XYZ file of C-alpha atoms in Angstrom:
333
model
C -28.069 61.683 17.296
C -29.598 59.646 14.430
C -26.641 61.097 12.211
C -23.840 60.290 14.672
C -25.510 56.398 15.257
C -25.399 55.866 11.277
C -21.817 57.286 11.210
C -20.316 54.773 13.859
C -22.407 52.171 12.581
C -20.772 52.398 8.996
C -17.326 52.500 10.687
C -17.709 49.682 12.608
C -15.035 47.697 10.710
C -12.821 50.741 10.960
C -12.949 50.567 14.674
C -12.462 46.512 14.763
C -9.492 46.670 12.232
C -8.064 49.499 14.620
C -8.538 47.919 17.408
C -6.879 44.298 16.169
C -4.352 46.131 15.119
C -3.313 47.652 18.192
C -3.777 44.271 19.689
C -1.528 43.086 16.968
C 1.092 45.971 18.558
C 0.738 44.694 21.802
C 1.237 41.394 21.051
C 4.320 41.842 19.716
C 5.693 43.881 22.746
C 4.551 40.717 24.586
C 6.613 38.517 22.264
C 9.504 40.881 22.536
C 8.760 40.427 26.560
C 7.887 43.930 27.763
C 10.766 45.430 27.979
C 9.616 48.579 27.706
C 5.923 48.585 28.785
C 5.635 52.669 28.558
C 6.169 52.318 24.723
C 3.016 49.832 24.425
C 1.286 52.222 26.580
C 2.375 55.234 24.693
C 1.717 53.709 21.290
C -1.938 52.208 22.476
C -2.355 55.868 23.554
C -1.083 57.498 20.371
C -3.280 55.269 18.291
C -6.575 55.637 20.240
C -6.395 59.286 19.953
C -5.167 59.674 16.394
C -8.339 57.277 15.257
C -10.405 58.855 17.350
C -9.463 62.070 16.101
C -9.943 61.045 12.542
C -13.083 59.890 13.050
C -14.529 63.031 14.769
C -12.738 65.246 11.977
C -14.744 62.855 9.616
C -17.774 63.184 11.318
C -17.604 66.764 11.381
C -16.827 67.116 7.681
C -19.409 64.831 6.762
C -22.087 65.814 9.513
C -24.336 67.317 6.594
C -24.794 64.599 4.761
C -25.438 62.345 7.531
C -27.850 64.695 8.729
C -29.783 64.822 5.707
C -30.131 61.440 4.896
C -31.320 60.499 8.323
C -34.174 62.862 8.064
C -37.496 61.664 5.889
C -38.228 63.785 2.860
C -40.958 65.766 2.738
C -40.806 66.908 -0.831
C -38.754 65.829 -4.108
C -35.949 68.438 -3.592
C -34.574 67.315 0.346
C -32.916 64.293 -1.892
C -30.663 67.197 -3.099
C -28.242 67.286 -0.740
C -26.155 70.406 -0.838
C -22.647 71.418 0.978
C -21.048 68.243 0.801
C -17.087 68.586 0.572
C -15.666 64.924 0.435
C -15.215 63.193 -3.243
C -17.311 60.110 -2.847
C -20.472 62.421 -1.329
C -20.111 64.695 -3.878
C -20.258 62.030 -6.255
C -23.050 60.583 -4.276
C -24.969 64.099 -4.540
C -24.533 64.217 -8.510
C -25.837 61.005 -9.002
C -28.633 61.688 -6.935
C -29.415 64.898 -8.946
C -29.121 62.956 -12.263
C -31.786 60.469 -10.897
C -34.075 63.383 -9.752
C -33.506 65.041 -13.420
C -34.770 61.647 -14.664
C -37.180 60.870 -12.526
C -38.994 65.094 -13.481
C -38.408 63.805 -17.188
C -40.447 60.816 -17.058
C -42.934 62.021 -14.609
C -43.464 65.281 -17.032
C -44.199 62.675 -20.147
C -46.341 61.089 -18.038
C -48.113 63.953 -17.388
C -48.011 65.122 -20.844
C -49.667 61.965 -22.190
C -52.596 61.819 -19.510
C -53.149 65.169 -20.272
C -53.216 64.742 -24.335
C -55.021 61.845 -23.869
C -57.858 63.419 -21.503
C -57.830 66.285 -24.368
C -57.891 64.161 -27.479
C -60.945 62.152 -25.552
C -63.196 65.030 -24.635
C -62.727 66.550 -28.455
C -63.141 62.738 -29.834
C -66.684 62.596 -27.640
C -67.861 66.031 -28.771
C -67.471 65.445 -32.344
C -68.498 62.068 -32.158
C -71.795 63.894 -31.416
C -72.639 65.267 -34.736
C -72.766 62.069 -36.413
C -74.964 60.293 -34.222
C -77.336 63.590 -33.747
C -77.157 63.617 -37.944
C -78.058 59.920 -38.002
C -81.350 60.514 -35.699
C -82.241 63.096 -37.246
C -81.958 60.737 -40.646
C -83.862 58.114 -38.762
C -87.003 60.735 -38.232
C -87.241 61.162 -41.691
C -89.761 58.784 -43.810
C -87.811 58.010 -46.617
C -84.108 56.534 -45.265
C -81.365 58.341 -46.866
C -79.452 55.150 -46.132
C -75.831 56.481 -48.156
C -75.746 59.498 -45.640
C -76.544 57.294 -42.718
C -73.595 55.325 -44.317
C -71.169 58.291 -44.276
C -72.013 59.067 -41.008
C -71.201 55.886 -40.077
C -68.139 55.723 -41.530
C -67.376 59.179 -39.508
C -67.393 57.207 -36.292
C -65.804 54.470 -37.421
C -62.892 56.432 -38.470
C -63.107 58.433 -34.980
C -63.056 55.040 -33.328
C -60.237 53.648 -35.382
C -58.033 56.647 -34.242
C -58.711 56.230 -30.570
C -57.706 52.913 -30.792
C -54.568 53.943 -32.355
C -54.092 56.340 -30.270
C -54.407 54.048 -27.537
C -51.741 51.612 -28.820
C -49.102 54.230 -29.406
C -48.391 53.866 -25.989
C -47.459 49.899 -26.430
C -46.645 50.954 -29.835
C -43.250 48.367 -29.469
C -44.996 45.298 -28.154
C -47.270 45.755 -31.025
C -44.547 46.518 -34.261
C -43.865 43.648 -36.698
C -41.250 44.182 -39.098
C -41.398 42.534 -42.513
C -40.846 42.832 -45.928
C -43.238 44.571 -48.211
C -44.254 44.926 -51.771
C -45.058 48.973 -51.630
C -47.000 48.699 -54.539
C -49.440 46.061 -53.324
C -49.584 47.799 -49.879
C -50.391 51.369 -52.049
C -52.898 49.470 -54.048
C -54.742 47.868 -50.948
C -54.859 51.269 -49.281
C -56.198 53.318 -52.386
C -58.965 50.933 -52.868
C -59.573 51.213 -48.873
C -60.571 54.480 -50.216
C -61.996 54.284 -53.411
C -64.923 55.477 -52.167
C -63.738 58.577 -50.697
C -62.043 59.448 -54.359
C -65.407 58.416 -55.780
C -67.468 60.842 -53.722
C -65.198 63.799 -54.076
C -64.554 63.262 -57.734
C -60.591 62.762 -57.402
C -58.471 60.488 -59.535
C -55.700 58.185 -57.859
C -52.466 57.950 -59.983
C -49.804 54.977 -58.739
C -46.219 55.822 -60.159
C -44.785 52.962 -58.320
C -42.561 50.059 -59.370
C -44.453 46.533 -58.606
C -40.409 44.949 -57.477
C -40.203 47.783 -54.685
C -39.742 46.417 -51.133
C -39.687 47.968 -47.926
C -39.008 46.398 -44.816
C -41.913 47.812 -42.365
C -44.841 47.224 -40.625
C -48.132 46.373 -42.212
C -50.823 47.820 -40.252
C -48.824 50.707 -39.112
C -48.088 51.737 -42.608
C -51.161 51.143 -43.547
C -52.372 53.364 -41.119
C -49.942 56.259 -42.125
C -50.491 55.606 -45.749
C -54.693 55.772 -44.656
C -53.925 59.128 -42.685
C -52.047 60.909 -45.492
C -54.566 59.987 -48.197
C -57.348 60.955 -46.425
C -55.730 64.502 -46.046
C -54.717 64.597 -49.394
C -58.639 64.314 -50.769
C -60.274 65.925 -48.144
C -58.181 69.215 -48.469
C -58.523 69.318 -52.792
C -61.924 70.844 -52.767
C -61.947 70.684 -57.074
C -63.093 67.726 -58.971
C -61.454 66.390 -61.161
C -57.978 66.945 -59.386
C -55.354 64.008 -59.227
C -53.663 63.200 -56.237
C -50.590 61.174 -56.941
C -48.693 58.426 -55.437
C -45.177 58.427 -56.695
C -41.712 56.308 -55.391
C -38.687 57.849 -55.790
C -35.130 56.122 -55.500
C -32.879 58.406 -53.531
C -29.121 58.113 -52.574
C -30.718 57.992 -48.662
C -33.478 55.295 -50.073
C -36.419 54.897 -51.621
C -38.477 57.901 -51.337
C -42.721 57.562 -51.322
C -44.244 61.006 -52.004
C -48.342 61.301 -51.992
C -49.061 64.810 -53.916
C -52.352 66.371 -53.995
C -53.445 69.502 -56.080
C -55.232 70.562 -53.319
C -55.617 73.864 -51.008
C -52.422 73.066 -49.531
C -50.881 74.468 -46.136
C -50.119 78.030 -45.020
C -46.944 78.785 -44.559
C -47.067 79.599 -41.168
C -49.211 76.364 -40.018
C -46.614 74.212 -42.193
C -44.081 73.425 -39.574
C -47.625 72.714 -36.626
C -48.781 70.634 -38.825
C -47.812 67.209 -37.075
C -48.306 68.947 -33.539
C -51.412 66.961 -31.490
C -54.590 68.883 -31.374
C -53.013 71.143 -34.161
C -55.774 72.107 -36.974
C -54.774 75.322 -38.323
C -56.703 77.267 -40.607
C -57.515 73.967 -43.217
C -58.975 72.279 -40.010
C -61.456 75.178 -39.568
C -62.327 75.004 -43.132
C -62.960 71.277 -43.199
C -64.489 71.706 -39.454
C -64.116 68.022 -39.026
C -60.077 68.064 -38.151
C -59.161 66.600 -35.334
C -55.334 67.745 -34.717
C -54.849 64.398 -34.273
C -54.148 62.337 -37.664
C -51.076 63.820 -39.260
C -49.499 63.645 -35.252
C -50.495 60.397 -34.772
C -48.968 59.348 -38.409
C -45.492 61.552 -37.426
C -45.141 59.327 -34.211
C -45.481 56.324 -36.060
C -43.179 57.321 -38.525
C -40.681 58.154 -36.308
C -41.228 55.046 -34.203
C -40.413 52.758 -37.640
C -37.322 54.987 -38.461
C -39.063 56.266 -41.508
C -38.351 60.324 -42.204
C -41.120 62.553 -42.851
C -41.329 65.580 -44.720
C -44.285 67.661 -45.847
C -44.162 70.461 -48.350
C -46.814 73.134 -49.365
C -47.683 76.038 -51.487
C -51.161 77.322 -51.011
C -53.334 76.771 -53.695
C -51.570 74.619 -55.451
C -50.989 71.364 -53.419
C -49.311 69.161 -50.229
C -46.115 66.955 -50.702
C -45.938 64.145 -48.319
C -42.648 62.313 -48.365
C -42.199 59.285 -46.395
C -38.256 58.044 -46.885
C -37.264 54.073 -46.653
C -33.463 54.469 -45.726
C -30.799 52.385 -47.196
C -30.836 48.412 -46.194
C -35.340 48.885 -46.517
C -36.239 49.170 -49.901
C -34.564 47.217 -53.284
C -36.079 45.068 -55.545
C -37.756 41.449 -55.065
């Protein structure tokens, strides 16, 4: 009943305009004078039951659709509406369908994220446990060993750096702030950001990289990336004495940064997981203190400033990061 209401009610003006018109018929018999007052009747007839007939053929043809969309979903799928035989509901019933195949997209990234973001939480808090246990059981201890309280400290500094970048991915576009960059003095800010780190595992930074290089970027994301990669590049070369070079490259496609280490470098068969979260691979349970969540976090970014990334290994003998500056971002000052 609900479906036949909602069908008369949408041809309301169907009716009216069928209905003036036959008063428009009739009115001109009257201006002609009657003279043949069977013919009115006969045409007022004719066109009552032709439009009535229409309608009810419509009705029937349509009587699905009306049906369904009188009726209150109960799950996702009653919004497909199926046997519909008329252009416009077809039409209607695609673009329905394309809304529902958007609306599963975005509600399955949703649910992607909550869920990597529960997981990446719950590993952040259990390894942010070692640390702190470390530093109390440091603190017991009568004579302060103040540089390993220091490191440990550093640990969860680090940890909390990456949740809060983890955290801002998600706004990571309110956040960006394109400008124009000296690589070399970004390079040399980050490599004395770690200094330390090269210090303590007895590695030597080498910058290949022209001071008149530009790049049009963002600073603290870059930063950030350039921090990440790094990182890796000394904390998987076990070896003292090692280099770990930072080298720009101009390219046809742009200016090309690569960060080479001599280090353990990457399986084969881990190489292409590498920038998948939670991801650690057989160097992560080497190092025990991977995450899974650095080099994916860095690969987001990178793809969120239009910056390609491409990392090549051999084992035992080193990592190639390459981080390309297309055309139009890099030239000289």
């Amino acid at each position: 009943m609900k479906a036949f209401t909602l069908f008369i009610r949408e041809h309301i003006p169907f009716i009216v305009f069928q209905t003036a018109l036959v008063s428009f018929i009739l009115l001109l018999f009257w201006l002609d004078g009657f003279r043949n007052p069977n013919t009115a009747i006969y045409s007022v007839a004719m066109s009552i039951l032709f439009t009535t007939g229409y309608l009810v053929a419509k009705f029937i043809m349509r009587r699905t659709f009306y049906t369904k969309i009188v009726e209150k979903p109960k799950q996702m799928e009653d919004a497909l509406i199926r046997h519909v035989l008329t252009p416009e509901h077809k039409m209607t019933t695609e673009f329905t369908r394309e809304l529902y195949r958007l609306y599963q997209r975005e509600v399955q990234t949703l649910y992607d994220g909550q869920n990597r973001h529960m997981h990446f939480m719950n590993q952040w808090v259990h390894q942010m446990k070692t640390p702190i246990s470390v530093i109390k059981l440091l603190l017991q201890e009568d004579e302060m060993d103040k540089k390993s309280i220091e490191q440990e400290v550093e640990r969860i500094q680090n940890g909390l750096e990456n949740v809060l970048v983890n955290a801002r991915l998600e706004t990571f576009e309110e956040d960006m702030q394109i400008e124009r960059l000296l690589l070399r003095k970004v390079l040399q800010e980050v490599l004395n950001d770690n200094k330390r780190l090269f210090i303590t595992n007895g590695l030597f930074p080498v910058l290949n990289v022209d001071e008149h290089l530009t790049v049009a970027t963002d600073r603290k994301w870059i930063k950030f990336m350039l921090n990440q990669f790094i990182t890796n590049a000394v904390k998987y070369t076990f070896e003292k004495g090692k280099k770990i070079y930072v080298n720009a490259v101009q390219q046809p496609e742009g200016l090309c940064l690569e960060i080479v280490d001599e280090g353990i470098g990457i399986p084969a068969s881990d190489l292409h997981r590498v920038t998948k979260a939670f991801f650690t691979g057989e160097n992560g349970r080497l190092s025990g203190e991977s995450t899974g969540m650095g080099l994916y976090i860095a690969s987001e970014v990178c793809e969120k400033l239009g910056h390609q990334l491409t990392i090549t290994s051999k084992q035992g003998e080193g990592t190639t990061i390459a981080l390309l500056f297309k055309d139009g971002e890099a030239g000289e000052q």
